[in-house]
Amino acid sequence: MTTQIEMPKLVELRNVTKAYGPLTQRPQVVLEHINFTVRQHEFVSIVGPSGCGKSTLLRIMIGLTKPEDGDVYYHDKKIGGICEAMSMVFQTFALFPWLNVIGNVELGLEGKPFSKEEKRKRVLDVIKVIGLEGYEEAYPRELSGGMKQRVGLARAMVSEPEILLMDEPFSALDPLTSTHLREEVLHLWADPTLPPEAVVMVTHNVEEAVYMADRIIVLTSRPGTIAKEFHIDLPRPRDTRSPELYKLVDEITGFIV
Amino acid sequence: MVYGENRLTIPRVQVGRMIGLLEILQDFKGKVDLAKVAEELRLELDDILPAVDAAKLLRLLQVDKGDLILTDDGKMLLSNNASGRKRMLNKTLASLGEFKGIIDFIKSNHGGEITKDDLIGFLKENMPDVDAEQTFSWIVEWGRYSLLLRYDSGNEKIKITQKSSGSKE
């Protein structure tokens, strides 16, 4: 919903440029002059053609990659390293095959100042919320793609992040499973008692972005720059089949291809 | 036809895929032609049928002349959160022919804990014309989801879930 009162800024990218290759020669510019802000209670989706630097943008936000120019601000403070208030869900789940569900989820609490008992309690709580109850002892190889991604989600959520970053979280899943998991993520998002305060999701699927996000940022292809922003004011829960939704999908797709 | 007959009362699809199908059905206001779903998802019918059969078996949908229709149970399942869904399927599965037979077998042996080999043996004996290994995986998948069974692949022990105190919403 667009409101007159602006919600507080959580994270802000100012003039971010990312390039690869020696700077003395002509570097490969991946992202150029990216400026945007993520505010509290916002579900932002970043869409764009493949190779536009969408995933790199997430890595810069969380601090896994340093930009060549520009800065990331978290609550108006410049951040240098990894931002502990964010966590990430990966397209390919990134689970450790030798750890069971509990072990994989517990990794999300590595380095956090909790006792062993407190960690275990948090892990079991999040497992319940994410719908993984009953799978505690299962190893990744025993799980379907959808369940693996739930483990990825639980690991990201267990630290109660303020901002959840998701990099193509549904694109490795078959259509039935991804439908189900999208609904689950929206359920979690709709629950005000649960973190996060904001979500940033990268996707190449415009329909998915329009279905889920409050705001869509469209990137151009390499170098990635912001082509346009769209506010999606459709009421929730959204109807995947509504003409209004399709109109937006068409309009946004037009900017990408 | 391997799926959906009375003698095979174990769902043979991942839980998430079946629920995904129900959600798509709900998007279509609870009733849609099967072929339309396949077309919309760009899936072959064969990719959807196991989910249809599982949902039918669990009385979450009905099939009528090629239309899939969400039942009241199906609607109720979708309106529940994760714990509520597990509770519903726990009840349904525990009363479902073969699934019940398997639960009873585990219960009656060694205080509700047996090895994978024990169960495979039981399946081979009682369901000679199905792939016992594969059936075992489906039993584990649905047993885990519905909190009826726990399985530890480390020691290959499968057991009945002890009733936990106060499973919260």
Short mmCIF file of C-alpha atoms in Angstrom, two decimals, chain A residues 70-216:
data_model
loop_
_atom_site.label_atom_id
_atom_site.label_comp_id
_atom_site.label_asym_id
_atom_site.label_seq_id
_atom_site.Cartn_x
_atom_site.Cartn_y
_atom_site.Cartn_z
CA GLY A 70 29.11 3.57 -3.87
CA ASP A 71 27.98 2.39 -0.44
CA VAL A 72 25.39 0.38 1.42
CA TYR A 73 23.70 2.02 4.39
CA TYR A 74 21.88 0.11 7.07
CA HIS A 75 19.69 2.28 9.32
CA ASP A 76 21.52 5.28 7.86
CA LYS A 77 24.93 3.89 8.85
CA LYS A 78 27.48 2.90 6.26
CA ILE A 79 28.35 -0.79 6.51
CA GLY A 80 31.63 -2.35 5.55
CA GLY A 81 31.40 -6.08 6.22
CA ILE A 82 28.65 -8.63 6.36
CA CYS A 83 25.38 -7.27 7.72
CA GLU A 84 24.21 -9.53 10.55
CA ALA A 85 20.64 -8.26 10.33
CA MET A 86 20.15 -9.86 6.93
CA SER A 87 20.06 -13.44 5.82
CA MET A 88 19.82 -15.07 2.45
CA VAL A 89 17.93 -17.88 0.75
CA PHE A 90 19.68 -19.35 -2.28
CA GLN A 91 18.29 -20.76 -5.51
CA THR A 92 20.14 -24.04 -5.11
CA PHE A 93 19.39 -24.35 -1.36
CA ALA A 94 23.07 -24.52 -0.35
CA LEU A 95 22.58 -27.24 2.26
CA PHE A 96 25.30 -29.39 3.80
CA PRO A 97 24.63 -33.00 2.78
CA TRP A 98 26.29 -34.45 5.89
CA LEU A 99 24.05 -32.50 8.27
CA ASN A 100 20.41 -33.33 8.96
CA VAL A 101 17.65 -30.73 8.99
CA ILE A 102 18.40 -29.63 12.55
CA GLY A 103 22.11 -29.31 11.78
CA ASN A 104 21.52 -27.32 8.61
CA VAL A 105 19.09 -24.94 10.29
CA GLU A 106 21.41 -24.51 13.27
CA LEU A 107 24.06 -23.12 10.90
CA GLY A 108 21.93 -19.99 10.71
CA LEU A 109 22.82 -19.34 14.35
CA GLU A 110 26.56 -19.78 13.97
CA GLY A 111 28.38 -17.15 15.96
CA LYS A 112 25.23 -15.91 17.68
CA PRO A 113 25.53 -15.42 21.43
CA PHE A 114 23.05 -18.09 22.49
CA SER A 115 23.56 -21.11 24.71
CA LYS A 116 23.38 -24.55 23.14
CA GLU A 117 19.92 -25.09 24.65
CA GLU A 118 18.68 -21.72 23.45
CA LYS A 119 19.94 -22.45 19.94
CA ARG A 120 18.21 -25.81 19.87
CA LYS A 121 14.98 -24.25 21.07
CA ARG A 122 15.10 -21.59 18.35
CA VAL A 123 15.86 -24.20 15.72
CA LEU A 124 12.92 -26.37 16.74
CA ASP A 125 10.61 -23.35 16.87
CA VAL A 126 11.49 -22.20 13.37
CA ILE A 127 11.24 -25.77 12.04
CA LYS A 128 7.66 -25.79 13.26
CA VAL A 129 6.80 -22.41 11.76
CA ILE A 130 8.25 -23.34 8.37
CA GLY A 131 6.32 -26.63 8.29
CA LEU A 132 9.36 -28.89 8.65
CA GLU A 133 8.16 -30.59 11.80
CA GLY A 134 8.61 -34.34 11.42
CA TYR A 135 11.64 -33.93 9.14
CA GLU A 136 14.12 -33.03 11.91
CA GLU A 137 16.32 -36.08 11.40
CA ALA A 138 16.12 -36.12 7.61
CA TYR A 139 19.22 -35.51 5.49
CA PRO A 140 19.06 -33.34 2.36
CA ARG A 141 19.27 -36.35 0.03
CA GLU A 142 16.03 -37.67 1.52
CA LEU A 143 14.16 -34.43 0.85
CA SER A 144 12.27 -33.18 -2.17
CA GLY A 145 13.30 -29.83 -3.66
CA GLY A 146 10.46 -28.06 -1.89
CA MET A 147 11.47 -29.44 1.48
CA LYS A 148 15.12 -28.57 0.82
CA GLN A 149 14.16 -24.99 0.16
CA ARG A 150 12.15 -24.95 3.37
CA VAL A 151 15.34 -25.92 5.16
CA GLY A 152 17.08 -23.02 3.38
CA LEU A 153 14.28 -20.74 4.50
CA ALA A 154 14.37 -22.03 8.08
CA ARG A 155 18.14 -21.51 8.24
CA ALA A 156 17.65 -17.93 7.03
CA MET A 157 14.77 -17.27 9.44
CA VAL A 158 16.23 -18.85 12.57
CA SER A 159 18.36 -15.78 13.29
CA GLU A 160 15.20 -13.63 13.06
CA PRO A 161 16.66 -11.38 10.38
CA GLU A 162 15.37 -7.88 9.93
CA ILE A 163 15.74 -8.25 6.18
CA LEU A 164 15.35 -11.49 4.29
CA LEU A 165 17.08 -11.72 0.93
CA MET A 166 15.94 -14.37 -1.52
CA ASP A 167 17.83 -15.16 -4.70
CA GLU A 168 15.53 -16.92 -7.18
CA PRO A 169 14.12 -19.01 -4.32
CA PHE A 170 11.53 -20.87 -6.38
CA SER A 171 13.16 -21.26 -9.76
CA ALA A 172 14.78 -24.64 -9.09
CA LEU A 173 11.39 -26.13 -8.13
CA ASP A 174 8.74 -27.75 -10.29
CA PRO A 175 5.56 -25.67 -10.86
CA LEU A 176 3.39 -27.49 -8.29
CA THR A 177 6.00 -27.24 -5.55
CA SER A 178 6.83 -23.62 -6.29
CA THR A 179 3.14 -22.67 -6.15
CA HIS A 180 2.94 -24.21 -2.71
CA LEU A 181 6.12 -22.63 -1.38
CA ARG A 182 5.20 -19.16 -2.67
CA GLU A 183 1.95 -19.40 -0.72
CA GLU A 184 3.84 -20.44 2.39
CA VAL A 185 6.26 -17.56 2.12
CA LEU A 186 3.36 -15.12 1.71
CA HIS A 187 1.67 -16.64 4.77
CA LEU A 188 4.82 -16.08 6.81
CA TRP A 189 5.14 -12.58 5.44
CA ALA A 190 1.53 -11.80 6.36
CA ASP A 191 2.12 -12.85 9.96
CA PRO A 192 3.05 -9.69 11.87
CA THR A 193 4.47 -11.67 14.79
CA LEU A 194 7.24 -13.10 12.63
CA PRO A 195 10.37 -11.50 11.24
CA PRO A 196 11.52 -10.20 8.80
CA GLU A 197 10.67 -6.50 8.55
CA ALA A 198 11.39 -6.49 4.84
CA VAL A 199 12.00 -8.95 2.02
CA VAL A 200 14.10 -8.44 -1.09
CA MET A 201 13.56 -11.13 -3.70
CA VAL A 202 15.44 -11.49 -6.96
CA THR A 203 13.56 -13.28 -9.69
CA HIS A 204 13.42 -13.53 -13.47
CA ASN A 205 9.74 -14.45 -13.21
CA VAL A 206 7.71 -11.25 -13.59
CA GLU A 207 4.43 -12.94 -12.72
CA GLU A 208 5.91 -14.19 -9.46
CA ALA A 209 7.19 -10.69 -8.66
CA VAL A 210 3.80 -9.06 -9.33
CA TYR A 211 2.04 -11.75 -7.33
CA MET A 212 4.26 -11.32 -4.28
CA ALA A 213 5.86 -7.87 -4.09
CA ASP A 214 4.81 -4.39 -2.99
CA ARG A 215 7.39 -2.83 -5.24
CA ILE A 216 9.29 -4.05 -8.27
#
